[in-house]
Short mmCIF file of C-alpha atoms and ligand atoms in Angstrom, two decimals:
data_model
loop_
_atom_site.label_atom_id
_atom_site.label_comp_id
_atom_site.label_asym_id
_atom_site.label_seq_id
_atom_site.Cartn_x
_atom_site.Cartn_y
_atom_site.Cartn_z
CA UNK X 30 16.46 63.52 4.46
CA UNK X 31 13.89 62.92 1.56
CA UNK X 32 16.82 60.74 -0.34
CA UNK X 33 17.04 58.59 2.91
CA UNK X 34 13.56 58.63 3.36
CA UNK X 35 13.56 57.24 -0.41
CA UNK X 36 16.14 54.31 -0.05
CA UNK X 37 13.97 53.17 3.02
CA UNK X 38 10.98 52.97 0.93
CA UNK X 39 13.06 51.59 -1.34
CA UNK X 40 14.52 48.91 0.98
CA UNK X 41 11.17 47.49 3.07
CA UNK X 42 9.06 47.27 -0.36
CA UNK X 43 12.05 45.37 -1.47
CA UNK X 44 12.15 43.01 1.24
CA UNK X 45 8.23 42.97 1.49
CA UNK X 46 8.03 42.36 -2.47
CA UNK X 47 10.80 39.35 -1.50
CA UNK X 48 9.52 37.99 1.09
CA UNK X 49 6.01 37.75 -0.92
CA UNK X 50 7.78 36.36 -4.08
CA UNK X 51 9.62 33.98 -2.57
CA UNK X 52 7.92 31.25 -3.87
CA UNK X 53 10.55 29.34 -5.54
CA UNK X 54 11.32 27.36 -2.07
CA UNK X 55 10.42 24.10 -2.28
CA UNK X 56 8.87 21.92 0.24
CA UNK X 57 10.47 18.51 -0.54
CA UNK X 58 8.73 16.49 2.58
CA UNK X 59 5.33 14.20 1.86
CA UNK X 60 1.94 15.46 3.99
CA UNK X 61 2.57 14.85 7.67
CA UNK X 62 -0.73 13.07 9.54
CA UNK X 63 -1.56 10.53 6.12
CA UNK X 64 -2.06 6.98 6.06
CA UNK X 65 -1.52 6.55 9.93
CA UNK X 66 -2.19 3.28 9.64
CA UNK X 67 -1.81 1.14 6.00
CA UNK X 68 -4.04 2.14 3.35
CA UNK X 69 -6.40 0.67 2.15
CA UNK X 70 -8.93 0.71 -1.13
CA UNK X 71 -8.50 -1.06 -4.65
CA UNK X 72 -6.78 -0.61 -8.03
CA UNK X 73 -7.48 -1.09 -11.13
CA UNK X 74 -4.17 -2.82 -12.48
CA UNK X 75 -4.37 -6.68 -11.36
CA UNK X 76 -7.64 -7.29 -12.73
CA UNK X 77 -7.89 -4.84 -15.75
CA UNK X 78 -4.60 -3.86 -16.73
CA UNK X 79 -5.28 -0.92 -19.50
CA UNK X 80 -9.18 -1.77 -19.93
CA UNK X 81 -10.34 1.29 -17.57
CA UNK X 82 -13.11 3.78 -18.10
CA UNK X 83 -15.90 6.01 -15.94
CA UNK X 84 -18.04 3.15 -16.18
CA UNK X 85 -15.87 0.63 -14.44
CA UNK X 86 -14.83 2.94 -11.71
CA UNK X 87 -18.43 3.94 -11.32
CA UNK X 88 -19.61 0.46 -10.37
CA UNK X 89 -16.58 -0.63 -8.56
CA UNK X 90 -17.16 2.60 -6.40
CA UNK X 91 -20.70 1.45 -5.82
CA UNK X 92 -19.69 -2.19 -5.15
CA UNK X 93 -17.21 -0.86 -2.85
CA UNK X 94 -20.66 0.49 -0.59
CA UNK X 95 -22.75 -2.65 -1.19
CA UNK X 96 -20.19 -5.21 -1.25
CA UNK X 97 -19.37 -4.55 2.53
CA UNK X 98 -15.64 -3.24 1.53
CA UNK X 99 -16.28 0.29 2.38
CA UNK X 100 -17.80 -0.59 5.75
CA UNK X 101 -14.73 -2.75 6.46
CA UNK X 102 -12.21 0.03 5.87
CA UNK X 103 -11.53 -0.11 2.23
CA UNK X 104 -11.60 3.80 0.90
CA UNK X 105 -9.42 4.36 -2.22
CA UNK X 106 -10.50 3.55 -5.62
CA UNK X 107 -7.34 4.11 -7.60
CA UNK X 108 -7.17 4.47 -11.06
CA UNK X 109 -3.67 3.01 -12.17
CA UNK X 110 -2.36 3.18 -16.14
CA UNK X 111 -3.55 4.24 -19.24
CA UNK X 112 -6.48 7.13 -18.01
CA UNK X 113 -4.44 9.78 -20.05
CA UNK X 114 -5.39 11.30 -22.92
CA UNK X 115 -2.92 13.44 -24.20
CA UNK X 116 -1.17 16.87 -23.17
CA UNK X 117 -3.06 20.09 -24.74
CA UNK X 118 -1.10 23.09 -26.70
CA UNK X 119 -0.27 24.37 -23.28
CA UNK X 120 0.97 21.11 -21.49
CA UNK X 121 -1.65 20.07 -19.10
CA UNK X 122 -2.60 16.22 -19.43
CA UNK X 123 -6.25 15.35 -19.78
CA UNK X 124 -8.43 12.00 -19.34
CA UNK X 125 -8.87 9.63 -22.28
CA UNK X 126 -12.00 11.34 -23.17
CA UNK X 127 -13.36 8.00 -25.21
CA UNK X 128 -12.83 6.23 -21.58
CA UNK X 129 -13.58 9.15 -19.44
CA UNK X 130 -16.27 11.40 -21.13
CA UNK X 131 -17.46 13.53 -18.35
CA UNK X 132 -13.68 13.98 -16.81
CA UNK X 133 -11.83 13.61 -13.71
CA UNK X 134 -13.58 16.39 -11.55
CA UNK X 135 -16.51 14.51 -12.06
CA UNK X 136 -15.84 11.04 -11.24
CA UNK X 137 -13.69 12.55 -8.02
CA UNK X 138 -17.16 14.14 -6.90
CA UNK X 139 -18.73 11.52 -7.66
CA UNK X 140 -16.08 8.92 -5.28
CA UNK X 141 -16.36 11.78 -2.59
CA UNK X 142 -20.60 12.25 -2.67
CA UNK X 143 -19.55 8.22 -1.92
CA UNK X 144 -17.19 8.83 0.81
CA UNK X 145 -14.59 6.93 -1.27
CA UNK X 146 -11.36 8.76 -2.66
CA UNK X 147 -9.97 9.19 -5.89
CA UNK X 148 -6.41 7.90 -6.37
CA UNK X 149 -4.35 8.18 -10.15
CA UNK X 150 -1.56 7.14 -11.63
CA UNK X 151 1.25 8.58 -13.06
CA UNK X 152 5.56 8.25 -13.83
CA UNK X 153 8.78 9.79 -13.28
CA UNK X 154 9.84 9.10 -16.36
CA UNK X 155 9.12 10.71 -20.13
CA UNK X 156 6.34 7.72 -20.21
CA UNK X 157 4.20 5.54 -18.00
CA UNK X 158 4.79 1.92 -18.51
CA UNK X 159 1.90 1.15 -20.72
CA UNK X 160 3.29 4.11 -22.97
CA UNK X 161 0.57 6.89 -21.60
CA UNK X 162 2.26 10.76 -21.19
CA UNK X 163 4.46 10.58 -18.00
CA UNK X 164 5.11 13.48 -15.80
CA UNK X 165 8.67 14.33 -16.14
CA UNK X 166 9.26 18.05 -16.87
CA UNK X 167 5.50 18.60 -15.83
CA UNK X 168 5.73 17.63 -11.98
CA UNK X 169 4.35 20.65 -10.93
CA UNK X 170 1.62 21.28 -14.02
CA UNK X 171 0.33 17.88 -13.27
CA UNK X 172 0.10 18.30 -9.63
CA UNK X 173 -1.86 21.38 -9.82
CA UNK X 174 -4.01 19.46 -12.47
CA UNK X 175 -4.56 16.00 -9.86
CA UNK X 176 -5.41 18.55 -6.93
CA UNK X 177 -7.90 20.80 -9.34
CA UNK X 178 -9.26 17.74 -9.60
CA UNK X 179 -9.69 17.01 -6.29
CA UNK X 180 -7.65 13.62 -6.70
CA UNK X 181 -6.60 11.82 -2.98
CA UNK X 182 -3.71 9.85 -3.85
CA UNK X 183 -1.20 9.57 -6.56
CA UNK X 184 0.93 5.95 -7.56
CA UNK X 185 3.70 7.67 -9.18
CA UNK X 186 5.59 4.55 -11.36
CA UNK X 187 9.56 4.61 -12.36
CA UNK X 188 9.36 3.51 -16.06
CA UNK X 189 11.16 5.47 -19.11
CA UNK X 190 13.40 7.10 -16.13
CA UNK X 191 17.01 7.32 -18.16
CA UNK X 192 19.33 9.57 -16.19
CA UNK X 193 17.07 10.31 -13.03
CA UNK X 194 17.50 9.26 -9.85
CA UNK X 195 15.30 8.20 -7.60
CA UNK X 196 15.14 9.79 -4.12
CA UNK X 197 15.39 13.09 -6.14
CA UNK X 198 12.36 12.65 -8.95
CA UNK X 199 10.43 11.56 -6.19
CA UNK X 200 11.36 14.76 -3.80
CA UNK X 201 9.87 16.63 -6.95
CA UNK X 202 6.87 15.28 -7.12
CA UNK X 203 6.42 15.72 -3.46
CA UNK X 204 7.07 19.83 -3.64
CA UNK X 205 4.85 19.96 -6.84
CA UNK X 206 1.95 18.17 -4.79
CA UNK X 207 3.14 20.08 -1.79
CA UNK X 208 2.66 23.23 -3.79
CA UNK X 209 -0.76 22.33 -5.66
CA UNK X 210 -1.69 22.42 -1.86
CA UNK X 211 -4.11 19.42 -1.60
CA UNK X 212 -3.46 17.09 0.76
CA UNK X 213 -2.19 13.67 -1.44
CA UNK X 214 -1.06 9.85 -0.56
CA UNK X 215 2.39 9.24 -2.69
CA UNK X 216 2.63 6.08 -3.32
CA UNK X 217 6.03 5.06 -4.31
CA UNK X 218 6.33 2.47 -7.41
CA UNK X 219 10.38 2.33 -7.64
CA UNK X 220 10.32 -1.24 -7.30
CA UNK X 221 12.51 -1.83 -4.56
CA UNK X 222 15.91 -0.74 -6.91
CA UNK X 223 17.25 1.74 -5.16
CA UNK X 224 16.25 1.26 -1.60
CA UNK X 225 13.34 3.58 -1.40
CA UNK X 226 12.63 2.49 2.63
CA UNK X 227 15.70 4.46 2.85
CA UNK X 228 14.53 7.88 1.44
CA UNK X 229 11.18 6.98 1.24
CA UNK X 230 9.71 7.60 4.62
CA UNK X 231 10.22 11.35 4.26
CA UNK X 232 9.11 11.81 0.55
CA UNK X 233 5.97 9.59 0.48
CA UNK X 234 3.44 7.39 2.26
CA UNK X 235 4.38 3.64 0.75
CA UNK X 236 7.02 2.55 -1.17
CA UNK X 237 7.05 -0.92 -3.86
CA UNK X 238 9.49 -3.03 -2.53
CA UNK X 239 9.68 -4.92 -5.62
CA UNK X 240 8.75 -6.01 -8.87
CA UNK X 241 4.94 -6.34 -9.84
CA UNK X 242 2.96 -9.61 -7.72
CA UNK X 243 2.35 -12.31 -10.71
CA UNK X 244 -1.24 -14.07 -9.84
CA UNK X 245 0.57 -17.48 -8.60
CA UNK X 246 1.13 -18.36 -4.67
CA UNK X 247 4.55 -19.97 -5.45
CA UNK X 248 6.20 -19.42 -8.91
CA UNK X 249 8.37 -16.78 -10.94
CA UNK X 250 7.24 -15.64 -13.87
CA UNK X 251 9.96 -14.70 -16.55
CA UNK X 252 9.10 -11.86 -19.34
CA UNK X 253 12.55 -11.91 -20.94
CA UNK X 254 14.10 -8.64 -19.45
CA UNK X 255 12.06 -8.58 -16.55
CA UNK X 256 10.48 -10.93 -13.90
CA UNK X 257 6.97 -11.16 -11.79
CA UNK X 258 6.72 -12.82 -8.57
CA UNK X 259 3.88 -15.17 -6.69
CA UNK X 260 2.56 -14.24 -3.34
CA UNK X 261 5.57 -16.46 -1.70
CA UNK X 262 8.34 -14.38 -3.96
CA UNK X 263 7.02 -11.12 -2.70
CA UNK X 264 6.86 -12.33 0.97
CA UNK X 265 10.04 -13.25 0.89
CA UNK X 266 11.56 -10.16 -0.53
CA UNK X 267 9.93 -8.08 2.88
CA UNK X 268 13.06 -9.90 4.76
CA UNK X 269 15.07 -6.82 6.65
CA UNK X 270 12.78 -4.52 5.95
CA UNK X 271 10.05 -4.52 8.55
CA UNK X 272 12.24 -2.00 10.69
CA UNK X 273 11.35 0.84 8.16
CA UNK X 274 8.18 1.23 8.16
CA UNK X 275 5.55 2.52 11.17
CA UNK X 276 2.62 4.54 11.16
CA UNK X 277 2.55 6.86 7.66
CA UNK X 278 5.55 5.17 5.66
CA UNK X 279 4.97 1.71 5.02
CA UNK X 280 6.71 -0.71 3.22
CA UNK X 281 4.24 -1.85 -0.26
CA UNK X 282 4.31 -5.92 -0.97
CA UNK X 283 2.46 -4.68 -3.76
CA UNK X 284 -1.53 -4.96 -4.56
CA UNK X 285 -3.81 -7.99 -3.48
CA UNK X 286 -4.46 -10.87 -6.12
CA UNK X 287 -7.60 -12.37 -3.90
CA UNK X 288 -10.28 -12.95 -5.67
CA UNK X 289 -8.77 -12.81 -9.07
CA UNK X 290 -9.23 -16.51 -10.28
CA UNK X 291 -6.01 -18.22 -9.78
CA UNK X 292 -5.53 -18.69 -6.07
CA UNK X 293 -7.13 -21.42 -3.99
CA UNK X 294 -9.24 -19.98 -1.21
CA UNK X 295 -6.40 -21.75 1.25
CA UNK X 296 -3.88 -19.56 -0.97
CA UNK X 297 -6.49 -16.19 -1.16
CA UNK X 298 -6.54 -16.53 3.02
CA UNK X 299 -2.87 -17.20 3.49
CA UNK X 300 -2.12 -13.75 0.91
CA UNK X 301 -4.46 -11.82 3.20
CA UNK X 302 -2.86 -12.95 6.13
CA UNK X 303 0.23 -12.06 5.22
CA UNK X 304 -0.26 -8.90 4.09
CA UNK X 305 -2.04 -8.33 7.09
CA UNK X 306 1.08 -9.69 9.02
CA UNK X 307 3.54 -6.97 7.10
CA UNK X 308 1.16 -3.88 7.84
CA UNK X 309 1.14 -3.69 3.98
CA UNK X 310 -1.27 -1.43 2.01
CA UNK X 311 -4.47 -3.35 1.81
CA UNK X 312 -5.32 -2.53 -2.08
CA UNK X 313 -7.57 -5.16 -3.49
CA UNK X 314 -7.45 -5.85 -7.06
CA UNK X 315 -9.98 -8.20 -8.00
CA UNK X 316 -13.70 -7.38 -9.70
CA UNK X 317 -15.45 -5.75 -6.79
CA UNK X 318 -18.57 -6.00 -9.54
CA UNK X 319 -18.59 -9.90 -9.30
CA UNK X 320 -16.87 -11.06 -6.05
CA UNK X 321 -18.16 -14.53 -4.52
CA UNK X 322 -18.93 -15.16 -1.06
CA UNK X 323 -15.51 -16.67 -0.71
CA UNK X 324 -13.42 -13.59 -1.69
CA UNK X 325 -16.09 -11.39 0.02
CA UNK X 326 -15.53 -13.11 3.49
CA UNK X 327 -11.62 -13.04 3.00
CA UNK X 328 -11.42 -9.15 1.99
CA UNK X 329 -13.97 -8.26 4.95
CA UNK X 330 -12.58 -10.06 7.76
CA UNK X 331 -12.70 -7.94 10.91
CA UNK X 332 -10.49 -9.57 12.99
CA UNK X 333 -7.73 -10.36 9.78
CA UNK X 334 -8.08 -6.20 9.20
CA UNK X 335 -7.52 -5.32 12.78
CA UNK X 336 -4.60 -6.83 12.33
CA UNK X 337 -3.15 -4.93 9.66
CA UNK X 338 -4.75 -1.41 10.86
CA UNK X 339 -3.27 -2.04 14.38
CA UNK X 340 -2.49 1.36 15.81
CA UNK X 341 0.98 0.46 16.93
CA UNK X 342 1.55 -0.05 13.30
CA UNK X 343 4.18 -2.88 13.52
CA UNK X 344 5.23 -4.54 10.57
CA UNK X 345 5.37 -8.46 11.78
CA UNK X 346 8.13 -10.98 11.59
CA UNK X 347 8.92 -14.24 10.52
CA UNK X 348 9.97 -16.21 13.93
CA UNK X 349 10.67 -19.81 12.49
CA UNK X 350 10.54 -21.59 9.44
CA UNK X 351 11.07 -25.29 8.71
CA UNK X 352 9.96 -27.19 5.74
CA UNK X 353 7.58 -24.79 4.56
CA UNK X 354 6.04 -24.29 7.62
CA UNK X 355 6.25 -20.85 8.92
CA UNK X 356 5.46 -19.03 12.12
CA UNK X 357 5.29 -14.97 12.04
CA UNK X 358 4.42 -13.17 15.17
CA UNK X 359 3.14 -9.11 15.00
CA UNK X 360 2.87 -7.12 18.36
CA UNK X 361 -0.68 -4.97 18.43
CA UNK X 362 -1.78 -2.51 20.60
CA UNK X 363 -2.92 -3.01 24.28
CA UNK X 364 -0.46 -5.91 24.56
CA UNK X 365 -1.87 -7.99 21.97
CA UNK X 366 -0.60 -10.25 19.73
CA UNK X 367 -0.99 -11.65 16.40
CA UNK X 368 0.60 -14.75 15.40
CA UNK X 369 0.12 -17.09 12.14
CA UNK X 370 0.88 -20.37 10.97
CA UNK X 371 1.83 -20.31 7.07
CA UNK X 372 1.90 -23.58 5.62
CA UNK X 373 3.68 -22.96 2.10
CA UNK X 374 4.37 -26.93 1.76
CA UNK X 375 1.70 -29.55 -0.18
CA UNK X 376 1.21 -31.32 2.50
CA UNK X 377 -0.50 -30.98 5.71
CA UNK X 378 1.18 -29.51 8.50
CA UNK X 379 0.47 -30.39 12.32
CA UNK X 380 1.38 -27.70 15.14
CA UNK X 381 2.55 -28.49 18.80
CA UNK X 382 3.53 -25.24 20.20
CA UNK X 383 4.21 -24.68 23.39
CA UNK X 384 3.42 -21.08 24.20
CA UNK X 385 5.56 -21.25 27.72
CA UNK X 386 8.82 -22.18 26.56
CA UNK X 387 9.16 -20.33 23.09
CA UNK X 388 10.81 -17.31 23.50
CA UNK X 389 9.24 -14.66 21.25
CA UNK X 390 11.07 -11.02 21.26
CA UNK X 391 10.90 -8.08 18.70
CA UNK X 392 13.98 -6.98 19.41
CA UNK X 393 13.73 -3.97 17.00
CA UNK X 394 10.49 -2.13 18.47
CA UNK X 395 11.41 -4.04 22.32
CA UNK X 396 8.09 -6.24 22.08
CA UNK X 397 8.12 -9.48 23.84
CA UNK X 398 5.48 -12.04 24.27
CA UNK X 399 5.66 -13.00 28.10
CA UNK X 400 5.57 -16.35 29.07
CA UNK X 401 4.54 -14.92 32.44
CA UNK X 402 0.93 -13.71 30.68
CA UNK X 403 -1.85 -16.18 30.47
CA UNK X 404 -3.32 -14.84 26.85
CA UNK X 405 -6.33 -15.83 25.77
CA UNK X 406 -6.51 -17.21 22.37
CA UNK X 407 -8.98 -16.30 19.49
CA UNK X 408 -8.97 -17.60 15.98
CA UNK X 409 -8.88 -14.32 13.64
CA UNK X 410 -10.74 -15.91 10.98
CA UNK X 411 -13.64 -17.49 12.60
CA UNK X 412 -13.62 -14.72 15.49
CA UNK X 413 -13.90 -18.06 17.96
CA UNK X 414 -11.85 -18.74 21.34
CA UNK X 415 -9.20 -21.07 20.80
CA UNK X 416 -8.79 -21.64 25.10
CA UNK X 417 -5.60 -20.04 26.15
CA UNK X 418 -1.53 -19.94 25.74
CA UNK X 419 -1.65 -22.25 29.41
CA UNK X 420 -2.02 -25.54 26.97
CA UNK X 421 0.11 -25.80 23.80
CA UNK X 422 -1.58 -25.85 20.68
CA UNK X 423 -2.26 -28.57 19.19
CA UNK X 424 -3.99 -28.25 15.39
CA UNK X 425 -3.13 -28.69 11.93
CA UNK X 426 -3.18 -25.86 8.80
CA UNK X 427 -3.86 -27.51 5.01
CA UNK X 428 -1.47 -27.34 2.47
CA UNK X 429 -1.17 -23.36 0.99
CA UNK X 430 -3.11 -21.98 3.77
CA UNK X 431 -3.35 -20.05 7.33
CA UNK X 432 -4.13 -20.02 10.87
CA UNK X 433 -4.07 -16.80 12.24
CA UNK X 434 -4.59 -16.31 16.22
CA UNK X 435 -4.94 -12.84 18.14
CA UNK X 436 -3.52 -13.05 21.85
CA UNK X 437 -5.21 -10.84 24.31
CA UNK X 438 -3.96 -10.67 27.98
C1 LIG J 508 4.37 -1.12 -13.36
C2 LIG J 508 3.87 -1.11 -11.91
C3 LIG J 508 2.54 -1.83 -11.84
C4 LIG J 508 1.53 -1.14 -12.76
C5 LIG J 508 2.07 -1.09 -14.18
C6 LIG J 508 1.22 -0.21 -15.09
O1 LIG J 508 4.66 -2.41 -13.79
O2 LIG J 508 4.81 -1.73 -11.07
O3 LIG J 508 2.06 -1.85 -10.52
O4 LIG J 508 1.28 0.14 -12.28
O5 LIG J 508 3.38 -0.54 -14.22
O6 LIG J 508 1.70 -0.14 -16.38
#
């Protein structure tokens, strides 16, 4: 009696002790119920490459309040390469303390007292790709590190990766934040190689399609064993890939040049649009410190953001294209529409478009514009009516720019 009355003992504080200490299973699936629709916030990377410090992020947070951005939906201030310091005796990666005296927990509070968010940086690999400490073999050291921190969103980058494969380094990371326990954005920076859309959706938030946007609307730039691409490059790439993403995975046409200096204002409008267009993450990357008018309009239009944050969360497609003259439809909530005229060409392009016998259908998520429907028409950019789809429309777009309409029954 007492030896069975033993081995039961025995047996439940076994299974009790196993039950409790069965923390080695992983959780390999991103946070459910983040980035519902597109993100949306700024990064350091386009405009300042490895020149980052408190001070920067500081002021960019507080431009990010007085500029408007905030107010028009912008949250995230991410902080992309070349923060780190180095690893200490026992592993754990701290800030460059020249660039980041008072630390990360302290700039996060200081985003959050905001209402902004803190976002970082890191890599699969053994190093980022400006050389900093990457995260491989510390997944789940660094996670608990970011959440102690009380960071909101990690850009986790695929340089220095030699014998790794994607879908799996990234289902690390996932289970390491999953197991730090705070709530994080992955955003996926594999480039587009191995078909992240594919695994993605499950593992993170956004996923790169491809290589890094170069600050051109129409060109390739070559750096011997790799290659950049212009606003027009990176468009192009999104072709077959629009039925991937919905609300919390979306494809990522990478970060906004707007407002960076080499863009027209025709161009600047005609990047926004687009992006809009492809429910892509809305990450600025210009100087939030010293923004003109002209970018300041661009980043903050309501109508050009509704677009993109559209419940539905439907990336748009392209529905014709002729001698650089493009016409990309995306189906919104309620019915709604948005359609835009890209005019890639130098020269000036007139429209004659007949809304009653084109023949617009999303056959992927079963949309269809009816020529039945009387819409009314209203020009996204200046927020004015444009009459209705009973007439066709009869306008012109400049050379490297936009016209971008919302329909509404
Ligand atoms: C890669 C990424 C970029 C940027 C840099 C930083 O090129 O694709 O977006 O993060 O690394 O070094």
């Amino acid at each position: 009696m007492k030896l069975i009355f033993l081995l039961m003992i025995t047996f439940f504080t076994g299974s009790v002790g196993f039950g409790q200490g069965n923390n080695y299973v992983q959780n390999y699936k991103k946070f459910d119920g983040l980035a519902l629709t597109p993100p949306m916030g700024w990064n350091s990377w386009n405009r300042f490459a490895c020149n980052v410090d408190e001070k920067l992020i500081k002021e960019t947070a507080d431009a990010m309040l007085s500029s408007g951005m905030k107010q028009a939906g912008y949250t995230y201030i991410n902080i992309d390469d070349c923060w780190h310091g180095e690893r200490d005796s026992l592993g754990f990666i701290h800030p460059d303390l020249k660039r980041f005296p008072s630390g990360m927990k302290a700039l996060a509070d200081y985003l959050h007292g905001k209402g902004l968010k803190l976002g970082l940086y890191s890599d699969a690999g053994s190093q980022t790709c400006g050389g900093r400490p990457g995260s491989r073999g510390y997944e789940f050291q660094d996670a608990l590190t970011y959440a102690s921190w009380g960071v909101d969103y990690l850009k986790y980058d695929w340089c220095n990766t030699e014998g790794l494969k994607a879908e799996g380094a990234y289902k690390t990371i996932t289970a390491a934040l999953r197991k730090a326990g705070r709530p994080m954005i992955l955003s996926i920076c594999e480039w587009g190689t191995d078909k992240p859309w594919v695994w993605g959706p499950a593992v993170g938030h956004l996923w790169r399609t491809s290589g890094d946007i170069f600050n051109c609307f129409d060109c390739v730039e070559d750096h011997g064993s790799w290659k950049s691409w212009g606003v027009m490059q990176i468009l192009d790439k999104q072709d077959g890939l629009r039925k991937y993403a919905g609300p919390g995975h979306w494809n990522d046409p990478d970060m906004l040049e707007i407002g960076n200096g080499k863009l027209t204002a025709g161009e600047d409008r005609a990047h926004f649009a687009m992006w809009a267009m492809l429910a892509a993450p809305l990450i600025a990357g210009n100087d939030l410190r010293n923004m003109n008018q002209e970018t300041r309009e661009i980043l903050t239009n309501k109508q050009i953001i509704s677009i993109n944050q559209d419940s539905l969360g439907i990336q748009g497609f392209r529905y014709s294209k002729l001698d650089g003259f493009e016409i990309w439809f995306k189906p919104l909530n309620k019915g709604k529409w948005a359609v835009s005229f890209l005019n890639r060409s130098a020269r000036v392009k007139k429209i004659d478009f007949n809304w009653r016998s084109e023949d617009v259908k999303d056959e992927i998520f079963q949309k269809e514009l009816s020529a039945s429907i009387l819409y009314k028409i209203k020009n996204a950019w200046t927020d004015k009516s444009m009459g209705t789809t009973k007439n066709s429309l009869k306008t012109e777009v400049p050379p490297h720019d936009v016209l971008t309409l919302i329909l509404e029954e």
